[in-house]
Amino acid sequence: MTEKKFGDYIINVDNICKTFPNGVKALCNFSTNIRRAEVVVVIGPSGSGKSTFLRCLNGLEEIDSGSIIFDGIPLDDDKNNRLKIRREMGMVFQSFNLFPHMTVLENVTLAQQLVRKSSASVAKSVSMELLEKVGIEDKVASYPAQLSGGQQQRVAIARALALKPKVMLFDEATSALDPEMIGEVLDVMKTLANEGMTMICVTHELGFAREVSDWVIFMDEGRIIEGGTAEHFFSDPKEERTKGFLNQIL
Amino acid sequence: MDNGTPQSAKIGATFSKEAFFTLSKIPVKDIIAYILVVTGIIYVILRGASEQGYFWQWYRVPQFLFTMEDGTFTIGPLLEGLKITLNITWISMILTYAIGLITALLRLSDSIIGRVFARVYLEVARNTPLIVQLFFIYFVIAPILGIDRLFAAILALSLFEGAYASEIYRSGIVSLPKGQWEAAHSLGLTRFDTYRKIILPQAIRRVLPPLTSLTISLIKDSSLVSVIAVYEMTMQANAIVAETFLTFEIYFTIAAIYLFITVFLSQLVALLERKSKIYN
């Protein structure tokens, strides 16, 4: 493995807690720091709080206590701060969440024009470039419903990249896909990682984690059980629960 | 192997015969049932009329629609009324859609005052009779605002139907998957842009059918404004009937005109719906 150069910390998560209204404790005294250009993979059994952690980072879920600071901006009650943070973080969802009433191209250009105030022509050329990158350039006039799951997810990645985010969040981006389509989405994610994008991925793809990640976090019951580099994590896990989990899925 | 051909041909034949009755665009059974029902209704009406000794005088109806004298075409009181009915309808329609949308957005907003206000309006407008609202607006509100009876009628209709419209919009908005909101949030779209570009375009397509029903109700309910002496079509009909005793002829005539307008409208929307289905 080539040694990657990481920058300073871009995200500081300090002691956050999140309890859902139904009483389920999703996150409990959760802390972590993420450096620029780092690829962090979060794994763990379902219900362990992985997705909640990701959704707290861009304010889709409110945290009850603790603090999240993104690139010097605190994620607090200030609406402008929230918007600023969201605009610097791209998010890719398990269920794609493309806008079904818009074409592929419109999906990708929309936020550039509304948020970045790009002109239509600039937004279009940026979008075409991104769609080419994810291999959808021949489907730009299609509607999402006319695409396969893998294609939709690649469009969703292009849509998130269109704002030139500093961080990309992947929330089980391949979990809803047919097996033969997982590869094409993971390939796009690997390309991004190699280009130095800061990424936080919640995933069940351990192969991807092993190959691409700089840091692996194993979560259970809303806490970090163990974190480490991919090599250490997979070959020499410290905690019993981590070993148990890895044995179950490997 | 020779056996195979005729057998498959036979299957094909039975299938296409089946297909003719179940899949063809002409619902034969429905048409027969429809004709039977309509014949039955007409029979009952004619029978009822003859029992009462009703004397049909259809030839006297056209003059109330229009007259042709020396080559000049003059519209009669019924069509004069229709003009007012249409005017009331389209203005109320636009107001209804606007009031409905604003109320729905208020109910879904974070503002407590907005939600309470919308809720109170909704319950009052929905749970009191339209005719009482008409009187209230005409006799109490109109003098305060200094508006004429036509505008009072439009206001009352819009406020009444707007309450129903707001519930239709709201159901359309909340029926959208949460992921649409989340995707818009994650792109840093403002709430306003999210509604304008993501939520409303989808929600409105979903609620087109109930919104059409509401518009049809609006057209028919516009006949109620005759109680505050707005000379729309039903009021004109009442006046003609009082003078001529052509009760059935005149009322059937305006019923047919209402029917024509509403069927035309629903066909128009059906066309619109077919066009907007492309993305699904």
Short mmCIF file of C-alpha atoms in Angstrom, two decimals:
data_model
loop_
_atom_site.label_atom_id
_atom_site.label_comp_id
_atom_site.label_asym_id
_atom_site.label_seq_id
_atom_site.Cartn_x
_atom_site.Cartn_y
_atom_site.Cartn_z
CA MET A 1 0.00 0.00 0.00
CA THR A 2 1.25 3.42 -0.91
CA GLU A 3 1.41 5.84 1.94
CA LYS A 4 -1.25 8.51 1.60
CA LYS A 5 -0.73 12.05 2.79
CA PHE A 6 -3.51 13.14 5.08
CA GLY A 7 -4.31 16.72 5.90
CA ASP A 8 -5.56 18.25 9.11
CA TYR A 9 -8.79 17.20 10.76
CA ILE A 10 -11.83 18.21 8.76
CA ILE A 11 -14.51 16.71 11.00
CA ASN A 12 -14.41 16.63 14.77
CA VAL A 13 -17.09 14.60 16.44
CA ASP A 14 -17.03 14.99 20.18
CA ASN A 15 -19.04 12.91 22.56
CA ILE A 16 -22.33 12.92 20.66
CA CYS A 17 -25.45 11.15 21.91
CA LYS A 18 -28.64 10.49 20.05
CA THR A 19 -31.77 8.85 21.43
CA PHE A 20 -34.76 8.38 19.18
CA PRO A 21 -38.22 9.42 20.39
CA ASN A 22 -39.12 5.76 20.82
CA GLY A 23 -36.36 5.43 23.41
CA VAL A 24 -33.80 3.62 21.26
CA LYS A 25 -30.29 4.81 22.01
CA ALA A 26 -28.69 5.12 18.59
CA LEU A 27 -25.46 6.85 19.58
CA CYS A 28 -23.82 7.00 22.96
CA ASN A 29 -20.77 9.15 23.80
CA PHE A 30 -19.52 8.78 20.27
CA SER A 31 -16.29 10.58 19.36
CA THR A 32 -14.07 10.46 16.32
CA ASN A 33 -11.97 12.75 14.18
CA ILE A 34 -11.60 12.54 10.44
CA ARG A 35 -8.71 13.94 8.43
CA ARG A 36 -8.77 15.34 4.94
CA ALA A 37 -8.37 12.72 2.21
CA GLU A 38 -9.10 9.93 4.66
CA VAL A 39 -11.40 7.08 3.71
CA VAL A 40 -13.21 5.85 6.79
CA VAL A 41 -15.35 2.75 6.64
CA VAL A 42 -17.93 2.17 9.35
CA ILE A 43 -19.09 -1.40 9.84
CA GLY A 44 -21.21 -3.13 12.41
CA PRO A 45 -24.40 -5.14 12.86
CA SER A 46 -27.68 -3.57 11.83
CA GLY A 47 -29.10 -1.23 14.43
CA SER A 48 -25.65 -0.39 15.72
CA GLY A 49 -26.02 3.30 14.88
CA LYS A 50 -23.80 3.45 11.78
CA SER A 51 -26.33 5.22 9.58
CA THR A 52 -27.45 7.47 12.42
CA PHE A 53 -23.84 8.61 12.87
CA LEU A 54 -23.63 9.49 9.18
CA ARG A 55 -26.98 11.26 9.21
CA CYS A 56 -25.99 13.30 12.26
CA LEU A 57 -22.93 14.59 10.41
CA ASN A 58 -24.99 16.58 7.91
CA GLY A 59 -27.85 17.33 10.24
CA LEU A 60 -30.43 14.93 8.89
CA GLU A 61 -30.73 13.78 12.49
CA GLU A 62 -30.46 16.09 15.48
CA ILE A 63 -27.92 15.21 18.13
CA ASP A 64 -29.03 15.42 21.76
CA SER A 65 -25.63 16.36 23.16
CA GLY A 66 -22.00 16.64 22.17
CA SER A 67 -20.65 18.59 19.25
CA ILE A 68 -19.84 18.22 15.58
CA ILE A 69 -17.48 20.66 13.93
CA PHE A 70 -16.98 20.53 10.20
CA ASP A 71 -14.09 22.46 8.72
CA GLY A 72 -14.33 25.02 11.49
CA ILE A 73 -18.11 25.40 11.26
CA PRO A 74 -20.09 24.09 14.23
CA LEU A 75 -23.22 22.13 13.40
CA ASP A 76 -25.58 24.02 15.70
CA ASP A 77 -29.02 25.58 15.62
CA ASP A 78 -27.87 28.26 13.19
CA LYS A 79 -29.67 27.51 9.94
CA ASN A 80 -26.95 29.12 7.85
CA ASN A 81 -24.29 26.93 9.39
CA ARG A 82 -26.39 23.90 8.61
CA LEU A 83 -26.83 24.91 5.01
CA LYS A 84 -23.11 25.67 4.69
CA ILE A 85 -22.18 22.25 6.05
CA ARG A 86 -24.68 20.42 3.88
CA ARG A 87 -23.36 22.17 0.84
CA GLU A 88 -19.85 20.94 1.56
CA MET A 89 -20.92 17.35 2.22
CA GLY A 90 -22.23 15.09 -0.50
CA MET A 91 -24.45 12.24 0.59
CA VAL A 92 -25.34 9.03 -1.19
CA PHE A 93 -28.29 7.05 0.11
CA GLN A 94 -29.13 3.37 0.16
CA SER A 95 -32.33 4.02 -1.81
CA PHE A 96 -30.71 6.51 -4.26
CA ASN A 97 -33.40 9.15 -3.68
CA LEU A 98 -33.06 10.59 -7.16
CA PHE A 99 -35.73 13.11 -8.11
CA PRO A 100 -38.07 11.01 -10.27
CA HIS A 101 -39.66 13.95 -12.10
CA MET A 102 -36.34 15.17 -13.45
CA THR A 103 -34.04 13.73 -16.05
CA VAL A 104 -30.62 12.43 -15.10
CA LEU A 105 -29.04 15.66 -16.28
CA GLU A 106 -31.54 17.82 -14.38
CA ASN A 107 -30.89 15.81 -11.22
CA VAL A 108 -27.22 16.68 -11.42
CA THR A 109 -27.54 20.33 -12.52
CA LEU A 110 -30.30 21.35 -10.10
CA ALA A 111 -28.24 22.05 -6.99
CA GLN A 112 -25.42 23.69 -8.92
CA GLN A 113 -27.83 26.29 -10.21
CA LEU A 114 -29.84 26.74 -7.00
CA VAL A 115 -27.04 26.47 -4.46
CA ARG A 116 -23.88 27.49 -6.28
CA LYS A 117 -25.72 29.88 -8.60
CA SER A 118 -23.87 28.46 -11.59
CA SER A 119 -25.10 29.47 -15.01
CA ALA A 120 -27.05 26.85 -16.94
CA SER A 121 -24.21 26.25 -19.37
CA VAL A 122 -21.54 25.86 -16.70
CA ALA A 123 -23.79 23.58 -14.67
CA LYS A 124 -24.46 21.48 -17.72
CA SER A 125 -20.82 21.05 -18.66
CA VAL A 126 -19.88 20.16 -15.07
CA SER A 127 -22.74 17.65 -15.00
CA MET A 128 -21.75 16.07 -18.28
CA GLU A 129 -18.20 15.70 -17.04
CA LEU A 130 -19.38 13.99 -13.86
CA LEU A 131 -21.86 11.75 -15.65
CA GLU A 132 -19.09 10.70 -17.97
CA LYS A 133 -16.92 9.94 -14.98
CA VAL A 134 -19.57 7.62 -13.52
CA GLY A 135 -20.31 6.14 -16.95
CA ILE A 136 -23.85 7.43 -17.51
CA GLU A 137 -23.13 9.95 -20.28
CA ASP A 138 -25.44 8.17 -22.73
CA LYS A 139 -28.46 8.29 -20.40
CA VAL A 140 -28.56 11.97 -19.55
CA ALA A 141 -32.04 12.49 -21.00
CA SER A 142 -33.55 9.43 -19.27
CA TYR A 143 -35.69 9.55 -16.18
CA PRO A 144 -34.46 7.70 -13.08
CA ALA A 145 -37.20 5.07 -13.40
CA GLN A 146 -35.74 4.05 -16.75
CA LEU A 147 -32.36 3.18 -15.22
CA SER A 148 -31.14 0.12 -13.35
CA GLY A 149 -30.34 0.39 -9.66
CA GLY A 150 -26.62 0.56 -10.28
CA GLN A 151 -27.05 3.31 -12.84
CA GLN A 152 -29.33 5.25 -10.51
CA GLN A 153 -26.80 5.05 -7.72
CA ARG A 154 -24.05 6.27 -10.02
CA VAL A 155 -26.24 9.23 -10.99
CA ALA A 156 -26.79 9.87 -7.28
CA ILE A 157 -23.03 9.94 -6.78
CA ALA A 158 -22.64 12.39 -9.66
CA ARG A 159 -25.42 14.53 -8.17
CA ALA A 160 -23.62 14.65 -4.82
CA LEU A 161 -20.28 15.43 -6.48
CA ALA A 162 -21.76 18.27 -8.49
CA LEU A 163 -21.40 20.69 -5.60
CA LYS A 164 -17.68 19.82 -5.35
CA PRO A 165 -18.06 18.70 -1.75
CA LYS A 166 -15.18 18.41 0.66
CA VAL A 167 -16.53 15.18 2.13
CA MET A 168 -18.65 12.39 0.69
CA LEU A 169 -20.93 10.32 2.91
CA PHE A 170 -22.03 6.92 1.64
CA ASP A 171 -24.92 5.39 3.56
CA GLU A 172 -24.99 1.72 2.56
CA ALA A 173 -24.71 2.81 -1.05
CA THR A 174 -24.67 -0.74 -2.39
CA SER A 175 -27.10 -2.48 -0.04
CA ALA A 176 -30.17 -2.07 -2.25
CA LEU A 177 -28.43 -3.26 -5.40
CA ASP A 178 -28.50 -6.55 -7.21
CA PRO A 179 -25.16 -8.35 -6.79
CA GLU A 180 -24.06 -7.78 -10.38
CA MET A 181 -24.46 -4.02 -9.96
CA ILE A 182 -22.54 -3.63 -6.75
CA GLY A 183 -19.22 -3.73 -8.59
CA GLU A 184 -19.94 -0.76 -10.84
CA VAL A 185 -20.84 1.44 -7.89
CA LEU A 186 -17.86 0.31 -5.81
CA ASP A 187 -15.60 1.08 -8.77
CA VAL A 188 -16.80 4.67 -8.80
CA MET A 189 -16.24 4.90 -5.05
CA LYS A 190 -12.73 3.49 -5.42
CA THR A 191 -11.91 6.05 -8.11
CA LEU A 192 -13.04 8.82 -5.79
CA ALA A 193 -10.96 7.45 -2.95
CA ASN A 194 -7.89 7.31 -5.15
CA GLU A 195 -8.42 10.92 -6.17
CA GLY A 196 -8.09 11.92 -2.54
CA MET A 197 -11.74 12.52 -1.67
CA THR A 198 -12.49 12.44 2.04
CA MET A 199 -15.06 9.68 2.42
CA ILE A 200 -17.08 8.14 5.21
CA CYS A 201 -18.75 4.94 4.11
CA VAL A 202 -21.22 2.83 6.00
CA THR A 203 -21.07 -0.49 4.21
CA HIS A 204 -21.26 -4.23 4.42
CA GLU A 205 -18.70 -4.64 1.65
CA LEU A 206 -15.71 -5.86 3.63
CA GLY A 207 -13.69 -6.34 0.46
CA PHE A 208 -14.08 -2.67 -0.30
CA ALA A 209 -13.20 -1.78 3.28
CA ARG A 210 -10.05 -3.86 3.15
CA GLU A 211 -8.95 -2.51 -0.20
CA VAL A 212 -9.76 1.16 0.03
CA SER A 213 -10.16 2.29 3.60
CA ASP A 214 -7.56 4.09 5.65
CA TRP A 215 -9.43 3.58 8.87
CA VAL A 216 -12.11 1.11 9.87
CA ILE A 217 -14.56 1.74 12.68
CA PHE A 218 -16.53 -1.14 14.15
CA MET A 219 -19.70 -0.05 15.92
CA ASP A 220 -22.15 -1.83 18.13
CA GLU A 221 -25.00 -0.49 20.25
CA GLY A 222 -24.20 3.11 19.41
CA ARG A 223 -20.55 2.98 20.46
CA ILE A 224 -17.23 2.55 18.76
CA ILE A 225 -16.01 -0.88 19.78
CA GLU A 226 -12.81 -0.75 17.87
CA GLY A 227 -11.06 1.35 15.24
CA GLY A 228 -7.91 0.69 13.28
CA THR A 229 -6.23 0.60 9.93
CA ALA A 230 -7.64 -1.94 7.53
CA GLU A 231 -4.67 -4.29 7.90
CA HIS A 232 -4.79 -4.31 11.68
CA PHE A 233 -8.50 -4.42 11.84
CA PHE A 234 -9.06 -7.44 9.66
CA SER A 235 -6.01 -9.48 10.53
CA ASP A 236 -5.73 -8.75 14.19
CA PRO A 237 -8.94 -7.50 15.80
CA LYS A 238 -8.59 -6.82 19.53
CA GLU A 239 -12.13 -7.04 20.80
CA GLU A 240 -14.14 -10.21 21.19
CA ARG A 241 -17.21 -8.61 19.66
CA THR A 242 -15.28 -7.55 16.60
CA LYS A 243 -13.94 -11.07 16.18
CA GLY A 244 -17.41 -12.49 16.54
CA PHE A 245 -18.82 -10.09 13.96
CA LEU A 246 -16.04 -10.73 11.48
CA ASN A 247 -16.36 -14.47 11.90
CA GLN A 248 -20.05 -14.24 11.20
CA ILE A 249 -19.71 -12.43 7.93
CA LEU A 250 -16.43 -13.62 6.54
CA MET B 1 -44.29 -32.72 -34.55
CA ASP B 2 -47.24 -32.14 -36.86
CA ASN B 3 -49.46 -32.15 -33.82
CA GLY B 4 -47.85 -29.06 -32.39
CA THR B 5 -49.03 -26.51 -34.93
CA PRO B 6 -52.82 -26.81 -34.79
CA GLN B 7 -52.73 -27.06 -31.01
CA SER B 8 -50.81 -23.85 -30.56
CA ALA B 9 -53.02 -22.19 -33.16
CA LYS B 10 -56.05 -23.23 -31.14
CA ILE B 11 -54.57 -21.78 -27.96
CA GLY B 12 -53.86 -18.60 -29.82
CA ALA B 13 -57.45 -18.44 -31.05
CA THR B 14 -59.00 -18.90 -27.61
CA PHE B 15 -56.65 -16.36 -26.19
CA SER B 16 -57.55 -13.69 -28.73
CA LYS B 17 -61.25 -14.32 -28.18
CA GLU B 18 -60.72 -13.92 -24.44
CA ALA B 19 -58.66 -10.89 -25.12
CA PHE B 20 -61.45 -9.32 -27.10
CA PHE B 21 -63.80 -9.33 -24.16
CA THR B 22 -61.39 -8.64 -21.32
CA LEU B 23 -58.66 -6.52 -22.83
CA SER B 24 -60.35 -4.67 -25.67
CA LYS B 25 -61.05 -1.00 -25.22
CA ILE B 26 -64.78 -1.49 -25.74
CA PRO B 27 -66.40 -2.61 -22.48
CA VAL B 28 -69.45 -4.28 -24.04
CA LYS B 29 -71.01 -5.30 -20.74
CA ASP B 30 -70.61 -1.83 -19.30
CA ILE B 31 -72.23 -0.23 -22.33
CA ILE B 32 -75.23 -2.55 -22.11
CA ALA B 33 -75.56 -1.90 -18.38
CA TYR B 34 -75.30 1.82 -18.98
CA ILE B 35 -78.01 1.82 -21.63
CA LEU B 36 -80.30 -0.22 -19.38
CA VAL B 37 -79.81 2.13 -16.43
CA VAL B 38 -80.34 5.27 -18.49
CA THR B 39 -83.46 3.81 -20.17
CA GLY B 40 -84.76 2.87 -16.74
CA ILE B 41 -84.22 6.35 -15.34
CA ILE B 42 -85.85 8.03 -18.35
CA TYR B 43 -88.77 5.65 -18.12
CA VAL B 44 -89.27 6.43 -14.42
CA ILE B 45 -89.10 10.17 -15.04
CA LEU B 46 -91.53 10.08 -17.97
CA ARG B 47 -93.83 7.82 -16.03
CA GLY B 48 -93.68 10.14 -13.03
CA ALA B 49 -94.32 13.14 -15.22
CA SER B 50 -97.29 11.55 -16.96
CA GLU B 51 -98.73 10.47 -13.59
CA GLN B 52 -98.59 14.10 -12.57
CA GLY B 53 -100.05 15.04 -15.90
CA TYR B 54 -96.89 16.94 -16.79
CA PHE B 55 -97.13 18.71 -20.10
CA TRP B 56 -93.74 18.67 -21.84
CA GLN B 57 -92.96 21.84 -23.79
CA TRP B 58 -89.37 21.43 -24.92
CA TYR B 59 -90.00 23.74 -27.87
CA ARG B 60 -90.16 26.68 -25.46
CA VAL B 61 -86.67 26.09 -24.06
CA PRO B 62 -84.35 27.36 -26.85
CA GLN B 63 -85.50 30.96 -26.53
CA PHE B 64 -84.04 31.04 -23.03
CA LEU B 65 -80.71 29.92 -24.39
CA PHE B 66 -80.49 32.21 -27.39
CA THR B 67 -82.64 33.90 -30.01
CA MET B 68 -82.10 34.58 -33.68
CA GLU B 69 -83.94 37.59 -34.99
CA ASP B 70 -83.29 39.08 -38.41
CA GLY B 71 -79.98 37.31 -38.47
CA THR B 72 -78.82 38.80 -35.16
CA PHE B 73 -77.84 36.39 -32.47
CA THR B 74 -78.82 37.35 -28.95
CA ILE B 75 -77.99 35.17 -25.98
CA GLY B 76 -80.80 34.35 -23.63
CA PRO B 77 -80.88 34.48 -19.83
CA LEU B 78 -79.59 30.93 -19.35
CA LEU B 79 -76.41 31.51 -21.33
CA GLU B 80 -76.13 34.96 -19.73
CA GLY B 81 -76.18 33.10 -16.41
CA LEU B 82 -73.67 30.59 -17.69
CA LYS B 83 -71.20 33.40 -18.36
CA ILE B 84 -71.45 34.49 -14.74
CA THR B 85 -71.21 30.89 -13.52
CA LEU B 86 -68.01 30.42 -15.54
CA ASN B 87 -66.60 33.70 -14.29
CA ILE B 88 -67.31 32.81 -10.68
CA THR B 89 -65.89 29.35 -11.25
CA TRP B 90 -62.55 30.20 -12.75
CA ILE B 91 -61.74 32.99 -10.32
CA SER B 92 -62.81 30.82 -7.35
CA MET B 93 -60.80 27.95 -8.80
CA ILE B 94 -57.57 29.93 -8.81
CA LEU B 95 -58.28 31.31 -5.33
CA THR B 96 -59.17 27.83 -4.09
CA TYR B 97 -55.87 26.38 -5.32
CA ALA B 98 -53.93 29.28 -3.80
CA ILE B 99 -55.75 29.23 -0.44
CA GLY B 100 -55.45 25.44 -0.32
CA LEU B 101 -51.72 25.50 -1.00
CA ILE B 102 -51.00 28.22 1.53
CA THR B 103 -53.08 26.45 4.18
CA ALA B 104 -51.38 23.12 3.51
CA LEU B 105 -47.91 24.68 3.74
CA LEU B 106 -48.88 26.47 6.96
CA ARG B 107 -50.10 23.22 8.48
CA LEU B 108 -46.80 21.55 7.61
CA SER B 109 -44.69 24.48 8.75
CA ASP B 110 -42.65 24.84 11.94
CA SER B 111 -44.62 27.89 13.00
CA ILE B 112 -47.10 27.11 15.76
CA ILE B 113 -49.20 30.19 14.98
CA GLY B 114 -49.33 29.21 11.31
CA ARG B 115 -50.40 25.68 12.16
CA VAL B 116 -53.11 26.80 14.60
CA PHE B 117 -54.42 29.41 12.19
CA ALA B 118 -54.58 26.91 9.33
CA ARG B 119 -56.25 24.32 11.51
CA VAL B 120 -58.94 26.68 12.81
CA TYR B 121 -59.72 27.93 9.30
CA LEU B 122 -59.85 24.39 7.98
CA GLU B 123 -62.23 23.10 10.63
CA VAL B 124 -64.56 26.08 10.43
CA ALA B 125 -64.72 26.06 6.64
CA ARG B 126 -65.13 22.31 6.39
CA ASN B 127 -67.59 21.76 9.19
CA THR B 128 -70.18 24.44 8.53
CA PRO B 129 -72.64 24.48 5.62
CA LEU B 130 -71.62 26.45 2.56
CA ILE B 131 -74.97 28.21 2.49
CA VAL B 132 -74.41 29.59 6.00
CA GLN B 133 -70.93 30.75 4.99
CA LEU B 134 -72.41 32.47 1.95
CA PHE B 135 -74.91 34.36 4.07
CA PHE B 136 -72.26 35.20 6.65
CA ILE B 137 -69.83 36.57 4.12
CA TYR B 138 -72.50 38.41 2.18
CA PHE B 139 -74.29 40.00 5.14
CA VAL B 140 -71.43 40.41 7.65
CA ILE B 141 -68.08 40.47 5.88
CA ALA B 142 -69.00 42.08 2.58
CA PRO B 143 -70.29 45.35 4.11
CA ILE B 144 -67.10 45.63 6.19
CA LEU B 145 -64.85 45.10 3.21
CA GLY B 146 -67.15 46.98 0.89
CA ILE B 147 -67.28 44.25 -1.72
CA ASP B 148 -70.16 43.51 -4.07
CA ARG B 149 -72.27 40.37 -4.04
CA LEU B 150 -70.41 38.74 -6.90
CA PHE B 151 -67.11 39.02 -5.10
CA ALA B 152 -68.72 37.92 -1.85
CA ALA B 153 -69.89 34.81 -3.67
CA ILE B 154 -66.42 34.16 -5.07
CA LEU B 155 -64.82 34.69 -1.67
CA ALA B 156 -67.24 32.34 0.08
CA LEU B 157 -66.80 29.60 -2.52
CA SER B 158 -63.01 29.88 -2.49
CA LEU B 159 -62.77 29.78 1.28
CA PHE B 160 -65.08 26.76 1.43
CA GLU B 161 -63.38 24.73 -1.29
CA GLY B 162 -59.92 25.94 -0.26
CA ALA B 163 -60.25 24.01 2.99
CA TYR B 164 -60.76 20.78 1.07
CA ALA B 165 -57.99 21.68 -1.35
CA SER B 166 -55.55 22.16 1.51
CA GLU B 167 -56.17 18.62 2.75
CA ILE B 168 -55.68 17.30 -0.77
CA TYR B 169 -52.37 19.11 -1.14
CA ARG B 170 -51.26 18.03 2.31
CA SER B 171 -51.98 14.38 1.61
CA GLY B 172 -50.00 14.65 -1.62
CA ILE B 173 -47.05 16.26 0.13
CA VAL B 174 -46.87 13.80 3.01
CA SER B 175 -47.29 10.84 0.66
CA LEU B 176 -43.90 11.53 -0.92
CA PRO B 177 -41.04 9.35 0.32
CA LYS B 178 -38.97 10.93 3.10
CA GLY B 179 -35.91 10.31 0.97
CA GLN B 180 -36.90 13.13 -1.36
CA TRP B 181 -36.65 15.61 1.51
CA GLU B 182 -33.41 14.08 2.70
CA ALA B 183 -31.84 14.21 -0.75
CA ALA B 184 -32.81 17.86 -1.09
CA HIS B 185 -31.48 18.65 2.39
CA SER B 186 -28.23 16.86 1.73
CA LEU B 187 -27.72 19.03 -1.35
CA GLY B 188 -28.14 22.11 0.82
CA LEU B 189 -31.36 23.24 -0.85
CA THR B 190 -33.39 25.76 1.10
CA ARG B 191 -36.86 24.81 2.27
CA PHE B 192 -38.38 27.12 -0.33
CA ASP B 193 -36.38 25.57 -3.18
CA THR B 194 -37.15 22.09 -1.91
CA TYR B 195 -40.86 22.76 -2.07
CA ARG B 196 -40.65 24.59 -5.38
CA LYS B 197 -38.45 22.18 -7.29
CA ILE B 198 -38.77 18.80 -5.59
CA ILE B 199 -41.87 18.40 -3.44
CA LEU B 200 -44.67 20.35 -5.10
CA PRO B 201 -44.06 19.25 -8.69
CA GLN B 202 -44.36 15.65 -7.55
CA ALA B 203 -47.15 16.18 -5.03
CA ILE B 204 -49.36 18.08 -7.46
CA ARG B 205 -49.09 15.33 -10.04
CA ARG B 206 -50.21 12.87 -7.40
CA VAL B 207 -53.23 14.90 -6.33
CA LEU B 208 -54.54 15.79 -9.78
CA PRO B 209 -57.46 13.31 -9.58
CA PRO B 210 -58.85 14.50 -6.22
CA LEU B 211 -58.16 18.10 -7.20
CA THR B 212 -60.26 17.56 -10.32
CA SER B 213 -63.12 16.17 -8.24
CA LEU B 214 -62.89 19.24 -6.07
CA THR B 215 -63.01 21.53 -9.08
CA ILE B 216 -66.10 19.72 -10.31
CA SER B 217 -67.70 20.21 -6.89
CA LEU B 218 -66.78 23.86 -7.12
CA ILE B 219 -68.56 24.24 -10.45
CA LYS B 220 -71.69 22.63 -9.09
CA ASP B 221 -71.52 24.42 -5.75
CA SER B 222 -71.39 27.70 -7.61
CA SER B 223 -75.14 27.19 -8.15
CA LEU B 224 -75.60 27.82 -4.42
CA VAL B 225 -74.60 31.46 -4.74
CA SER B 226 -78.07 32.05 -6.18
CA VAL B 227 -79.16 32.38 -2.53
CA ILE B 228 -77.49 35.77 -2.35
CA ALA B 229 -79.13 36.77 -5.63
CA VAL B 230 -76.16 36.48 -7.92
CA TYR B 231 -77.69 35.96 -11.34
CA GLU B 232 -75.68 32.94 -12.36
CA MET B 233 -77.19 30.07 -14.33
CA THR B 234 -79.20 28.42 -11.55
CA MET B 235 -80.65 31.74 -10.43
CA GLN B 236 -81.71 32.49 -14.01
CA ALA B 237 -83.26 29.03 -14.22
CA ASN B 238 -85.21 29.63 -11.01
CA ALA B 239 -86.52 32.89 -12.39
CA ILE B 240 -87.58 31.32 -15.69
CA VAL B 241 -89.27 28.41 -13.94
CA ALA B 242 -91.18 30.79 -11.68
CA GLU B 243 -92.47 32.61 -14.73
CA THR B 244 -93.14 29.78 -17.14
CA PHE B 245 -93.61 26.61 -15.04
CA LEU B 246 -91.23 24.78 -17.40
CA THR B 247 -89.77 23.12 -14.31
CA PHE B 248 -88.31 19.92 -15.74
CA GLU B 249 -87.29 21.32 -19.12
CA ILE B 250 -85.30 24.20 -17.68
CA TYR B 251 -83.67 22.27 -14.85
CA PHE B 252 -82.75 19.40 -17.17
CA THR B 253 -81.27 21.90 -19.58
CA ILE B 254 -79.00 23.50 -17.00
CA ALA B 255 -78.11 20.09 -15.59
CA ALA B 256 -76.95 19.12 -19.08
CA ILE B 257 -74.89 22.29 -19.33
CA TYR B 258 -73.23 21.61 -15.94
CA LEU B 259 -72.59 18.05 -17.05
CA PHE B 260 -71.03 19.23 -20.27
CA ILE B 261 -68.64 21.57 -18.46
CA THR B 262 -67.59 19.06 -15.83
CA VAL B 263 -67.08 16.20 -18.30
CA PHE B 264 -65.05 18.52 -20.51
CA LEU B 265 -62.92 19.45 -17.50
CA SER B 266 -62.29 15.89 -16.38
CA GLN B 267 -61.32 14.88 -19.92
CA LEU B 268 -58.88 17.77 -20.02
CA VAL B 269 -57.29 16.65 -16.76
CA ALA B 270 -57.18 13.03 -17.93
CA LEU B 271 -55.16 14.24 -20.90
CA LEU B 272 -52.85 16.19 -18.60
CA GLU B 273 -52.40 13.16 -16.36
CA ARG B 274 -51.47 10.94 -19.26
CA LYS B 275 -48.83 13.45 -20.30
CA SER B 276 -47.34 13.75 -16.82
CA LYS B 277 -47.11 9.98 -16.36
CA ILE B 278 -44.03 9.75 -18.56
CA TYR B 279 -41.51 9.62 -15.77
CA ASN B 280 -43.16 6.79 -13.89
#
